[in-house]
Coordinates of C-alpha atoms in Angstrom, one line a residue:
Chain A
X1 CA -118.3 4.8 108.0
X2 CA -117.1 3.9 111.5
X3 CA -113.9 5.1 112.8
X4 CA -111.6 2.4 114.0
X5 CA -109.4 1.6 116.9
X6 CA -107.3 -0.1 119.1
X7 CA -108.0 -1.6 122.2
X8 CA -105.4 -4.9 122.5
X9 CA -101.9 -4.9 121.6
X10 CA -99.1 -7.3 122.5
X11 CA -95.9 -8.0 121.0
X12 CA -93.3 -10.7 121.6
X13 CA -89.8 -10.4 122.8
X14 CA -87.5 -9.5 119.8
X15 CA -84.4 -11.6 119.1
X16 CA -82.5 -14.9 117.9
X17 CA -85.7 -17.0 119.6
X18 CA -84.2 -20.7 118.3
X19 CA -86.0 -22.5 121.1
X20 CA -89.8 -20.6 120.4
X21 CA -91.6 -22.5 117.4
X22 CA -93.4 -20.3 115.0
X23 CA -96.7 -21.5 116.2
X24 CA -95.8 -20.4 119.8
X25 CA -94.9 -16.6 118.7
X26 CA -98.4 -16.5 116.8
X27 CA -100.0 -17.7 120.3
X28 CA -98.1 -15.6 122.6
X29 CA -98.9 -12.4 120.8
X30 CA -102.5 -13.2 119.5
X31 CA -103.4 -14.3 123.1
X32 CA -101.6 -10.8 124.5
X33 CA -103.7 -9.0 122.6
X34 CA -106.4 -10.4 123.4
X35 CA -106.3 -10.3 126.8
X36 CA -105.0 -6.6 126.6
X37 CA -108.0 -5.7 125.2
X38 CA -110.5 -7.5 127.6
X39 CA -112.6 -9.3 124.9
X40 CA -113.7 -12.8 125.0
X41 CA -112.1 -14.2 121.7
X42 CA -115.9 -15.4 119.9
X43 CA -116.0 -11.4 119.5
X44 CA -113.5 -11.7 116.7
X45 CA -114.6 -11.7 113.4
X46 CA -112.0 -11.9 111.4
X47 CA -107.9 -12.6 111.4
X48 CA -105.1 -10.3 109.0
X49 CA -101.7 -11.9 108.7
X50 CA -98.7 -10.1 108.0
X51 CA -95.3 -12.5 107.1
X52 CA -92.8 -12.4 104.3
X53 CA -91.4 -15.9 104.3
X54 CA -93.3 -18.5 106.6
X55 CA -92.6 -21.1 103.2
X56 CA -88.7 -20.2 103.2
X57 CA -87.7 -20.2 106.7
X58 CA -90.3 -22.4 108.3
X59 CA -91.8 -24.4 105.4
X60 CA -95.1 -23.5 106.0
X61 CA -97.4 -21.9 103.5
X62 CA -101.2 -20.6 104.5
X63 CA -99.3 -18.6 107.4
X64 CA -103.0 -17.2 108.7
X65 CA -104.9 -20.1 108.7
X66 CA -101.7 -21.4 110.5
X67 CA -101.9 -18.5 113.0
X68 CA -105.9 -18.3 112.7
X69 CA -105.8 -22.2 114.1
X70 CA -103.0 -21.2 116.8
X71 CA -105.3 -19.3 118.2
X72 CA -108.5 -21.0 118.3
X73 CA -110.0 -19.3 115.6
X74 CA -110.0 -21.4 113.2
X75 CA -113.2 -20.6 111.7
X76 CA -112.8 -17.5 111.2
X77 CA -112.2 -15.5 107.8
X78 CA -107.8 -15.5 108.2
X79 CA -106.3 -13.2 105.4
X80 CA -102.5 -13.6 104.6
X81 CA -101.1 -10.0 103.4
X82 CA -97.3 -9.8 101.8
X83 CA -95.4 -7.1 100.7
X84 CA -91.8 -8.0 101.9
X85 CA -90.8 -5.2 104.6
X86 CA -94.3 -4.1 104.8
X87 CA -96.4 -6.9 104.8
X88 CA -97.1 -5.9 108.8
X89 CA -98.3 -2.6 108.1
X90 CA -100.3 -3.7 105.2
X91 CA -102.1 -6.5 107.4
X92 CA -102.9 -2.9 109.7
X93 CA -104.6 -1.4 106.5
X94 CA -106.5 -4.6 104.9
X95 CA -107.7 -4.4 109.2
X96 CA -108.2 -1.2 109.0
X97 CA -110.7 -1.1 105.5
X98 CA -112.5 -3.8 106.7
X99 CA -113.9 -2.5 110.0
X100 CA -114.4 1.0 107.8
X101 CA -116.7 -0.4 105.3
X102 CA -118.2 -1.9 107.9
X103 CA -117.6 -5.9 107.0
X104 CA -116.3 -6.2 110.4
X105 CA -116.4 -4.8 113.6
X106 CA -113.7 -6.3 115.5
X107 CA -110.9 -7.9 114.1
X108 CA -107.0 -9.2 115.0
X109 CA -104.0 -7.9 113.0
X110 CA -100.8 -9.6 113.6
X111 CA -97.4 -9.9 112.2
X112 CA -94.7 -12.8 112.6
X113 CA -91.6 -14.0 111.2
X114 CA -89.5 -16.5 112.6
X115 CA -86.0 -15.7 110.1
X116 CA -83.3 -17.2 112.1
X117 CA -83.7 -20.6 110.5
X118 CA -81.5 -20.0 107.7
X119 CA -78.1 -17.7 107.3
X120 CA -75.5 -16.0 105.4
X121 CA -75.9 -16.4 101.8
X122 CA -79.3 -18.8 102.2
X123 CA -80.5 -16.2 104.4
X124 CA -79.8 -12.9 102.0
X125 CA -80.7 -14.6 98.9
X126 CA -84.6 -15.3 100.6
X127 CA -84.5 -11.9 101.6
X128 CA -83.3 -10.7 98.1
X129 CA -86.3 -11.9 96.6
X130 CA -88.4 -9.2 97.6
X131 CA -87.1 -7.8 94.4
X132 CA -87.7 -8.1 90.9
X133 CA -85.8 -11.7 90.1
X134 CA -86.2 -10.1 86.1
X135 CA -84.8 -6.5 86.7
X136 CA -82.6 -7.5 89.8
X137 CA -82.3 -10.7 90.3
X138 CA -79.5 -11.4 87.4
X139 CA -77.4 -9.0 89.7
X140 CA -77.9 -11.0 93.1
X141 CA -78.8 -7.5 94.4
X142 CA -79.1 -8.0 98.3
X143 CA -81.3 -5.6 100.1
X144 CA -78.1 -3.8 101.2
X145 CA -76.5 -2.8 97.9
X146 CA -80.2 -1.5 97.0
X147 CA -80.7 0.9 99.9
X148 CA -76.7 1.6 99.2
X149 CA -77.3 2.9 96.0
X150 CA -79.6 5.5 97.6
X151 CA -76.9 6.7 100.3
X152 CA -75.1 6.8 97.5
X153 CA -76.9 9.4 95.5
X154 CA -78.5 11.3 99.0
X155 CA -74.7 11.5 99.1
X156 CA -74.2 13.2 96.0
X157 CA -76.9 15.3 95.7
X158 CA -77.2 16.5 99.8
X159 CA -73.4 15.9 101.3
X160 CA -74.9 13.4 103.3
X161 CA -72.0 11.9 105.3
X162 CA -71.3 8.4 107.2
X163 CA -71.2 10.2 110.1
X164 CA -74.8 11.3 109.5
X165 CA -75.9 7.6 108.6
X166 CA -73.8 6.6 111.9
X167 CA -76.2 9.5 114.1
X168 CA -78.9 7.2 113.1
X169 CA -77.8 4.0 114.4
X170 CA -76.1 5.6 117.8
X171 CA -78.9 7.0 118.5
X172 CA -81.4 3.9 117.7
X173 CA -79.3 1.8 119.6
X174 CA -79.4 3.5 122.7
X175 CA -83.7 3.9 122.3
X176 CA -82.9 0.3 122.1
X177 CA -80.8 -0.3 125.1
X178 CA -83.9 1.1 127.0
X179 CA -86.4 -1.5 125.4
X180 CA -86.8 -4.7 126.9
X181 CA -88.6 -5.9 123.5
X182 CA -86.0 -4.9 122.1
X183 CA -83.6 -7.7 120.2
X184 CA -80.3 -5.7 120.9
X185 CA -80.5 -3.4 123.9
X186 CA -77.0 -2.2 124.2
X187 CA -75.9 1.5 123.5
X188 CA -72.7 2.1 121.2
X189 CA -70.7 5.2 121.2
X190 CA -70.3 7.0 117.9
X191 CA -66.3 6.1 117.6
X192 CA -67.0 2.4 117.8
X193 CA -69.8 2.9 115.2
X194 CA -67.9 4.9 112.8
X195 CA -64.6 2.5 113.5
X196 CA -67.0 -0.6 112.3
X197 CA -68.7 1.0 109.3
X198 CA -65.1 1.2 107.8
X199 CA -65.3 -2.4 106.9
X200 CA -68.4 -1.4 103.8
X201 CA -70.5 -4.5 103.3
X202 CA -72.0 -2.2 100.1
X203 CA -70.4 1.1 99.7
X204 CA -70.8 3.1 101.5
X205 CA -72.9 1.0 104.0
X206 CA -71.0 -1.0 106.8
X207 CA -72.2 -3.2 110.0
X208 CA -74.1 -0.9 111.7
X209 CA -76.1 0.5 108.8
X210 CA -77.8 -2.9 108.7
X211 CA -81.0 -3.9 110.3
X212 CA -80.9 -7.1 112.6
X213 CA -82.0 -10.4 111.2
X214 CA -84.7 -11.0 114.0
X215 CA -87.2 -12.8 115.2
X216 CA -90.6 -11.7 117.0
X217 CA -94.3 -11.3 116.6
X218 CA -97.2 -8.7 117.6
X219 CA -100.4 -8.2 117.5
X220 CA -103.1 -5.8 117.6
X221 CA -107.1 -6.0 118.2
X222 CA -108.9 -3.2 115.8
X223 CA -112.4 -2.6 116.4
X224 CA -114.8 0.2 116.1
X225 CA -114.5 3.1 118.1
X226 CA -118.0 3.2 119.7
X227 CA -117.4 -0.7 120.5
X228 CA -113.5 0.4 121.9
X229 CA -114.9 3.1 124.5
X230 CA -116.9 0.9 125.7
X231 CA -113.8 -1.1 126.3
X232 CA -111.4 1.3 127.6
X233 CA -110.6 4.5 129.1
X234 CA -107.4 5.0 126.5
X235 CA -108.4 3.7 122.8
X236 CA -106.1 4.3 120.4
X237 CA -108.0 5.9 117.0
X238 CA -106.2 5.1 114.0
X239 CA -107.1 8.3 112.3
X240 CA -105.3 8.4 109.2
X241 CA -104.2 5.0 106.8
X242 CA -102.6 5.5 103.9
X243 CA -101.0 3.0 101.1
X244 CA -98.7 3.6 98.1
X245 CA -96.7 2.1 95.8
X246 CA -93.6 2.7 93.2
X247 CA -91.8 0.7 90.6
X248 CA -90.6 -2.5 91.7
X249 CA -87.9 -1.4 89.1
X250 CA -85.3 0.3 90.9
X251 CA -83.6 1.9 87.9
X252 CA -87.1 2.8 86.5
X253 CA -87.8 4.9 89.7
X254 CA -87.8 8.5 89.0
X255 CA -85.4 9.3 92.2
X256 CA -82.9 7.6 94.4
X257 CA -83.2 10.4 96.9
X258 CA -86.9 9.6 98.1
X259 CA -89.4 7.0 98.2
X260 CA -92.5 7.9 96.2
X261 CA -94.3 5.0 97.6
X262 CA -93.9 6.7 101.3
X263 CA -95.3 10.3 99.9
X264 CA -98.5 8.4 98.1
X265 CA -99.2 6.7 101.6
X266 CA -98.0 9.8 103.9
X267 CA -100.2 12.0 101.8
X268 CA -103.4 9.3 102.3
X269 CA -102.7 9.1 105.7
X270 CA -102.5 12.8 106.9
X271 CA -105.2 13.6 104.7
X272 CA -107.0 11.0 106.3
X273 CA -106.4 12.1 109.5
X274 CA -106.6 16.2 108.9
X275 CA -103.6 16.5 110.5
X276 CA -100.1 17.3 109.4
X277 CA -95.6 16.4 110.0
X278 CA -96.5 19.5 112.9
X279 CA -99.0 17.8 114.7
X280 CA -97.4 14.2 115.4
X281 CA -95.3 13.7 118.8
X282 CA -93.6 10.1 118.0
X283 CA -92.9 8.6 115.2
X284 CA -91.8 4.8 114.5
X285 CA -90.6 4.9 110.7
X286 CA -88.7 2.2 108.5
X287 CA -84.9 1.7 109.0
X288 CA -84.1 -1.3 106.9
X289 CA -81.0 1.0 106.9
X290 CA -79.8 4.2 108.6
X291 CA -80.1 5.8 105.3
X292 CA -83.7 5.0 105.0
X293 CA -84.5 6.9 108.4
X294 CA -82.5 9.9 107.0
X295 CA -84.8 9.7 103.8
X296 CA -88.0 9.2 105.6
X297 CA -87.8 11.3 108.3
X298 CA -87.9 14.2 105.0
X299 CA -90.1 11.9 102.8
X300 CA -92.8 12.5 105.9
X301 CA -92.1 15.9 106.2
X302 CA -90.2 16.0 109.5
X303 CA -87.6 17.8 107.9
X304 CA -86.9 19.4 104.5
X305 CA -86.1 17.3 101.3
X306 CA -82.1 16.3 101.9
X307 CA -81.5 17.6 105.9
X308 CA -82.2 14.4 107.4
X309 CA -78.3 13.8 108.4
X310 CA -77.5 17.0 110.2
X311 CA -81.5 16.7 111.6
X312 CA -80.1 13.4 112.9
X313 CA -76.9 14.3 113.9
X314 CA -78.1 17.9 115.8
X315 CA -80.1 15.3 118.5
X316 CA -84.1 16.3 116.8
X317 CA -84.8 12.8 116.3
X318 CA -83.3 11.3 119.7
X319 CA -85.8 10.9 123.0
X320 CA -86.4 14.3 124.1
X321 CA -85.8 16.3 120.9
X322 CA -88.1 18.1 118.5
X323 CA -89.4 14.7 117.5
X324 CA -88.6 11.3 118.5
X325 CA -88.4 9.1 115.7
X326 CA -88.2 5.2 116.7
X327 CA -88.2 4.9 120.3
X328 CA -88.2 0.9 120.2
X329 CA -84.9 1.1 119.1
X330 CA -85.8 0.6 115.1
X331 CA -85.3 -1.9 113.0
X332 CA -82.0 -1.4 113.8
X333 CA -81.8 -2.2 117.7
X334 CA -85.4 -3.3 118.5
X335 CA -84.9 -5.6 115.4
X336 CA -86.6 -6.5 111.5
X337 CA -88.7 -9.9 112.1
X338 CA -90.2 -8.8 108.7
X339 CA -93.7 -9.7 108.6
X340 CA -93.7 -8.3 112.2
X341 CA -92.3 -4.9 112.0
X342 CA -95.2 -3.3 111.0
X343 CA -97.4 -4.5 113.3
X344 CA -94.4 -4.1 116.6
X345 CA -93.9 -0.7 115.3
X346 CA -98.1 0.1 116.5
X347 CA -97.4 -1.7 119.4
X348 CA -94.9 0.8 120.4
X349 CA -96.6 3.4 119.4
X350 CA -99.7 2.4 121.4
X351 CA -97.6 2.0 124.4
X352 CA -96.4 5.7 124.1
X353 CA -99.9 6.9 123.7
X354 CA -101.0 5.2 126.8
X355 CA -98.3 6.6 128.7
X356 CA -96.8 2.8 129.1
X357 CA -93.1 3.5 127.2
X358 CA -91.5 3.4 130.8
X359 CA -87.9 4.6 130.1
X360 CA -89.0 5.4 126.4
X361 CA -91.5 8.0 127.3
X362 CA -92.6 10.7 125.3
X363 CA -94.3 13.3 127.7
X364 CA -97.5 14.0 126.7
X365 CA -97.4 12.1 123.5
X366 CA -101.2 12.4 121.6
X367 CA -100.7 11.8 118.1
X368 CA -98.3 8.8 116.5
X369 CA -97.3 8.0 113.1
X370 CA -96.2 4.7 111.7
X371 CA -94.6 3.9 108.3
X372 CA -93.1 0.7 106.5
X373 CA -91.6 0.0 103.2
X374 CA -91.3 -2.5 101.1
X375 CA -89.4 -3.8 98.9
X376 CA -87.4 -1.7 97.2
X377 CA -89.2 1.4 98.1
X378 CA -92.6 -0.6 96.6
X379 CA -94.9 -0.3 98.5
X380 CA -95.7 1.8 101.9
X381 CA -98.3 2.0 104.6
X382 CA -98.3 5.0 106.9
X383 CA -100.9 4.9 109.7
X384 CA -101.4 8.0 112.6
X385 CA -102.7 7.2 115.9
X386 CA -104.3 9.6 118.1
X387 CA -104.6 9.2 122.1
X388 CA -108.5 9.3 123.0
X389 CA -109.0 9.7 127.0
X390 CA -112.1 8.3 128.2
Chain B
X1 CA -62.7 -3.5 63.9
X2 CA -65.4 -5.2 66.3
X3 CA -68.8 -3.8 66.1
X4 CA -70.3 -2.0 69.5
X5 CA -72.0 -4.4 71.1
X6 CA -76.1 -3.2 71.5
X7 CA -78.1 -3.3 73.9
X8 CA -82.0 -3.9 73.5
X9 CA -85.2 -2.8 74.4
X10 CA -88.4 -2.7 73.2
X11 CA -90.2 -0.2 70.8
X12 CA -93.8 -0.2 71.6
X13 CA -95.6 -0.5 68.3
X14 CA -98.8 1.0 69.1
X15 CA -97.5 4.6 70.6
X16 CA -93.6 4.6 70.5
X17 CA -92.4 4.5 73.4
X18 CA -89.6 2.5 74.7
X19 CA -89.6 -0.3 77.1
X20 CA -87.3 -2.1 79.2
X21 CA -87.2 -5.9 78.7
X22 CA -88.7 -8.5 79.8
X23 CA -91.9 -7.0 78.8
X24 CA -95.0 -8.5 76.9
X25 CA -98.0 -5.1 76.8
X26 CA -96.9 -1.9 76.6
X27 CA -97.2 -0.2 80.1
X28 CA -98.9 2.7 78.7
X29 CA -100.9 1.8 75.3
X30 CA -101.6 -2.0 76.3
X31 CA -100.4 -3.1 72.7
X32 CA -98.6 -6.3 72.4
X33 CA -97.0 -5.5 69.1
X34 CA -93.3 -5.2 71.0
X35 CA -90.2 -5.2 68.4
X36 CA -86.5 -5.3 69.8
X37 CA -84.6 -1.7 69.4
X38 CA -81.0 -2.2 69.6
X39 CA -79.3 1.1 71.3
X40 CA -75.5 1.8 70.9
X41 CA -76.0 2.9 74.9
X42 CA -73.6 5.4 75.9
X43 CA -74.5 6.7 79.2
X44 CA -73.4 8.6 83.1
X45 CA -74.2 6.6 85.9
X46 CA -76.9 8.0 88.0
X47 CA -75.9 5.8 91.2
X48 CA -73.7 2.9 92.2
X49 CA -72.3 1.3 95.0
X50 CA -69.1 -1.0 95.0
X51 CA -70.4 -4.4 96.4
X52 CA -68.1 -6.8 99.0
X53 CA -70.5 -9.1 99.8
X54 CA -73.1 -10.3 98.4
X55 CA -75.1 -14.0 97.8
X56 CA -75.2 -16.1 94.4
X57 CA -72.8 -16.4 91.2
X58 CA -72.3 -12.9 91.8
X59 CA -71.0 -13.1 95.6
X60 CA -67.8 -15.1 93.6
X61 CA -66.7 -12.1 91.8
X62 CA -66.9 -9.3 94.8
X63 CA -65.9 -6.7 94.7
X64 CA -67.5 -5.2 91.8
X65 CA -69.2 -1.9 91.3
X66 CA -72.8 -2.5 90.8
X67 CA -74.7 1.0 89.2
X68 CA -78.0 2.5 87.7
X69 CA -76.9 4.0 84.1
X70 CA -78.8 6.9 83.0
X71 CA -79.2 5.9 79.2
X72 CA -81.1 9.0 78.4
X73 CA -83.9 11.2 79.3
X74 CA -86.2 9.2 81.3
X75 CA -84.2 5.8 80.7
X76 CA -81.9 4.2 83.3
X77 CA -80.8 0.5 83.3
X78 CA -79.4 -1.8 86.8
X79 CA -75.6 -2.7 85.3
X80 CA -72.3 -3.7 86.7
X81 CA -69.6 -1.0 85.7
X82 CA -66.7 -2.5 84.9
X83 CA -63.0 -0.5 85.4
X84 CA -60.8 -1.7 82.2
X85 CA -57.6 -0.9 81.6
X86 CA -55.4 0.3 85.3
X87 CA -55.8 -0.8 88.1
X88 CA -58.3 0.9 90.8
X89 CA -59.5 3.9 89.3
X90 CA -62.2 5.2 91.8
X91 CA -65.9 5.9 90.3
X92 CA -68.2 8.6 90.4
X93 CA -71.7 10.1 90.1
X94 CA -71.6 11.5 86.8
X95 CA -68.8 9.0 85.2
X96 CA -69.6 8.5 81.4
X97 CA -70.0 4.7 80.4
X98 CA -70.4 2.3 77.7
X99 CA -72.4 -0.8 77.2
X100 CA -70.2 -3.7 76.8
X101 CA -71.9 -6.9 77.3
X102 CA -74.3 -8.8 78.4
X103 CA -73.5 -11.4 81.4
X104 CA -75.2 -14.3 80.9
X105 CA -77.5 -12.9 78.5
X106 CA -79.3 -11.1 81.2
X107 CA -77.1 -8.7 83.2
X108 CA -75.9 -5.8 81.4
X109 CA -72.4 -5.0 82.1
X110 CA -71.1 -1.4 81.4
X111 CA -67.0 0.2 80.7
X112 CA -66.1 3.0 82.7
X113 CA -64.7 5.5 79.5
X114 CA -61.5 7.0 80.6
X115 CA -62.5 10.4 82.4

């Protein structure tokens, strides 16, 4: 089986983007990659979709033969992958098998949403059905009081405090405040966090536990990794994929302190990639909320099983520390255009592994890891990227 | 006296076990022979958070205190705990509850037992 990388990535500015159509985010970023990676675009073979909500927000259905026909690829095979939150990082995998059983040899994965179309209760209720309408729907369960109900117990179980879930948000805002992706790129102290968070939306969540509502694009250019060299000096290999998923039944999970679904995919992934948590230099991971950073940073082994807070807090996760986690700012500051995420979160990490993070730099940075969730806590995709120098 | 109100599941027919409704094959065995089993729940809560905003029929009564009830063993249900009695009483990991009704037929809504 080939090995796969990537040799084009591009992403779209991050933000309330009223005046960009969805059709011209899909262009901007398939054409970025494109170009980025130097290949005429007949050598693409086949086109992988990632968006939550293109019928809801923009009232368009068959999203990638939309985006396939944006680009001038209309002929091509176009694949639309959903998995709420995820659905970016799943279009990376579906990419990613392809070229591995050797279907294709190059092919585009990109990611879009275009949210901002809709708000307040319209806006949550669309975004609350990326949960079971059966179990959780009779509740009007917003993605909030889910990912609540595990600070809640992390809480409980760990002495997780606020301040620990605030640590997380300080510190993705100021990543953010040096991204010029990024949707908000303004710094906030800790004492005007903390002062904000009183006001709970869903205890014991407040404002600045919350992703942004966002919207933004990105895309990458997969291809083999004989065909990338011959492309580049820097190819990125995607060295380890890995999927998983959990009960789309919150209550029927077996935890509320973890995210089995992120441990299935982790464990694929570094398998995969016969490497482990020691070996990766920069990590872009899911913050839906600032609790779900504290419970993924342990879920992928950065940090034992209920010490994500204090990690946070003690500065291990900020740029410069034992291990960056989300230098674009996160979902939190660089922003959550759903279907995108996934696919932005590669981006960054691409940039850091070809030394083009500008103020965001990791020194040295050779191996990256990526995760999404969806859902909640679904389904995961975990993907490690290793820095190949021609 | 009023009879506890029950709530129900479903006893697989084929291998026993129990299964959270809606549900038409048994997760494990496959069988479709499903029969309602009424449980008198009685039960901690596992989780919860106390919700001030949220979308729906449900964003009209905020706040409320929205939890995962550990039934028993192995069994946890999504419920809204419901504080009767005084006035603000605050909740816990660990409180005991009670299943008291069903809201709207669907959503099954929990009492906080005095602590």
């Amino acid at each position: 089986m080939p090995e796969v990388a990537i040799i084009g990535a591009h992403e779209s500015k991050h933000g309330i983007l009223k005046d960009v159509s969805l059709r011209e985010l899909i262009s901007q970023v398939g054409n970025g990659a494109i170009a980025d990676a130097g290949i005429d675009r007949k050598e693409l073979q086949a086109v992988y979709v990632g968006n939550y909500a293109a019928n809801e927000f923009n009232g368009q259905n068959a999203v990638a033969a939309f985006a396939a026909t944006t680009l001038g690829l209309g002929e091509l095979p176009n694949v639309h992958v959903e998995g709420a939150c995820a659905s970016g990082g799943l279009a990376i995998r579906e990419a990613f098998v392809a070229i591995k059983a050797g279907i294709y040899h190059t092919v585009l994965a990109l990611g879009v949403e275009k949210m901002n179309t809709i708000e307040g209760e319209e806006l949550m209720e669309v975004v609350g059905r990326g949960q079971d309408q059966d179990f959780e729907g009779p509740f009007n369960i917003s993605s909030v009081a889910g990912f609540a109900m595990n600070a809640t117990r992390h809480m409980h179980e760990f002495g997780t405090t606020k301040e620990h879930l605030a640590a997380v948000a300080e510190k993705n805002y100021f990543h953010g405040s040096l991204n010029p992706y990024a949707h908000k790129q303004r710094a906030l102290p800790m004492e005007r966090i903390l002062k904000a968070n009183q006001r709970e939306i869903s205890s014991p969540l407040g404002l600045h536990d919350i992703s942004l509502v966002t919207d933004g694009a990105a895309a990458l250019v997969l291809t083999t990794l004989d065909r990338a060299k011959a492309k580049r000096k820097d190819p990125v290999l995607i060295k380890g994929s890995g999927i998983g998923g959990d009960s789309f039944n919150t209550a029927q999970k077996r935890s509320s302190v973890r995210f089995e679904a992120s441990l299935r995919a982790a464990k694929e992934a570094y398998a995969m990639a016969g490497l482990g948590p020691a070996d990766v230099d920069v990590v872009e991971c899911h913050d839906c909320f600032t609790i779900t950073e504290i419970i993924n940073i342990e879920d992928l082994g950065f940090v034992e099983k209920g010490k994500g807070g204090p990690f946070t807090l003690e500065g291990h996760t900020r740029l410069g520390g034992k291990i960056p986690v989300n230098t674009s700012g996160g979902l939190k500051s660089k922003g959550h255009p759903v279907g995108a995420t996934g696919v932005g979160q590669v981006v960054e990490m691409v940039f850091q592994l070809r030394n083009q993070a500008g103020q965001r730099q990791v020194a040295d940075a050779k191996v990256a890891l990526t995760h999404v969730l969806g859902g909640p806590g679904a389904i995961s995709a975990v993907h490690i990227l290793e820095r190949m120098n021609g | 006296m009023t009879t506890q109100p029950k709530l129900t599941l479903k006893k697989c027919g084929g291998c026993g076990k129990l299964l959270q409704p809606p549900v038409f094959h048994c997760h494990h065995c496959g069988s479709a022979e499903l029969s309602d089993h009424e449980i008198d729940a009685a039960g901690e809560i596992y989780t919860y958070t106390t919700v001030y905003a949220t979308f729906g029929a449900w964003g009209k009564k905020t706040p409320y205190t929205l939890a995962v009830v550990e039934i028993q063993e192995g069994l946890r249900v999504m419920a809204v705990v419901e504080i009767q009695g005084a006035a603000t009483r605050p909740i816990g990991v660990g409180d005991k509850v009670r299943f008291s009704r069903y809201d709207d037929g669907k959503a099954p809504i929990f009492a906080l037992q005095p602590g």
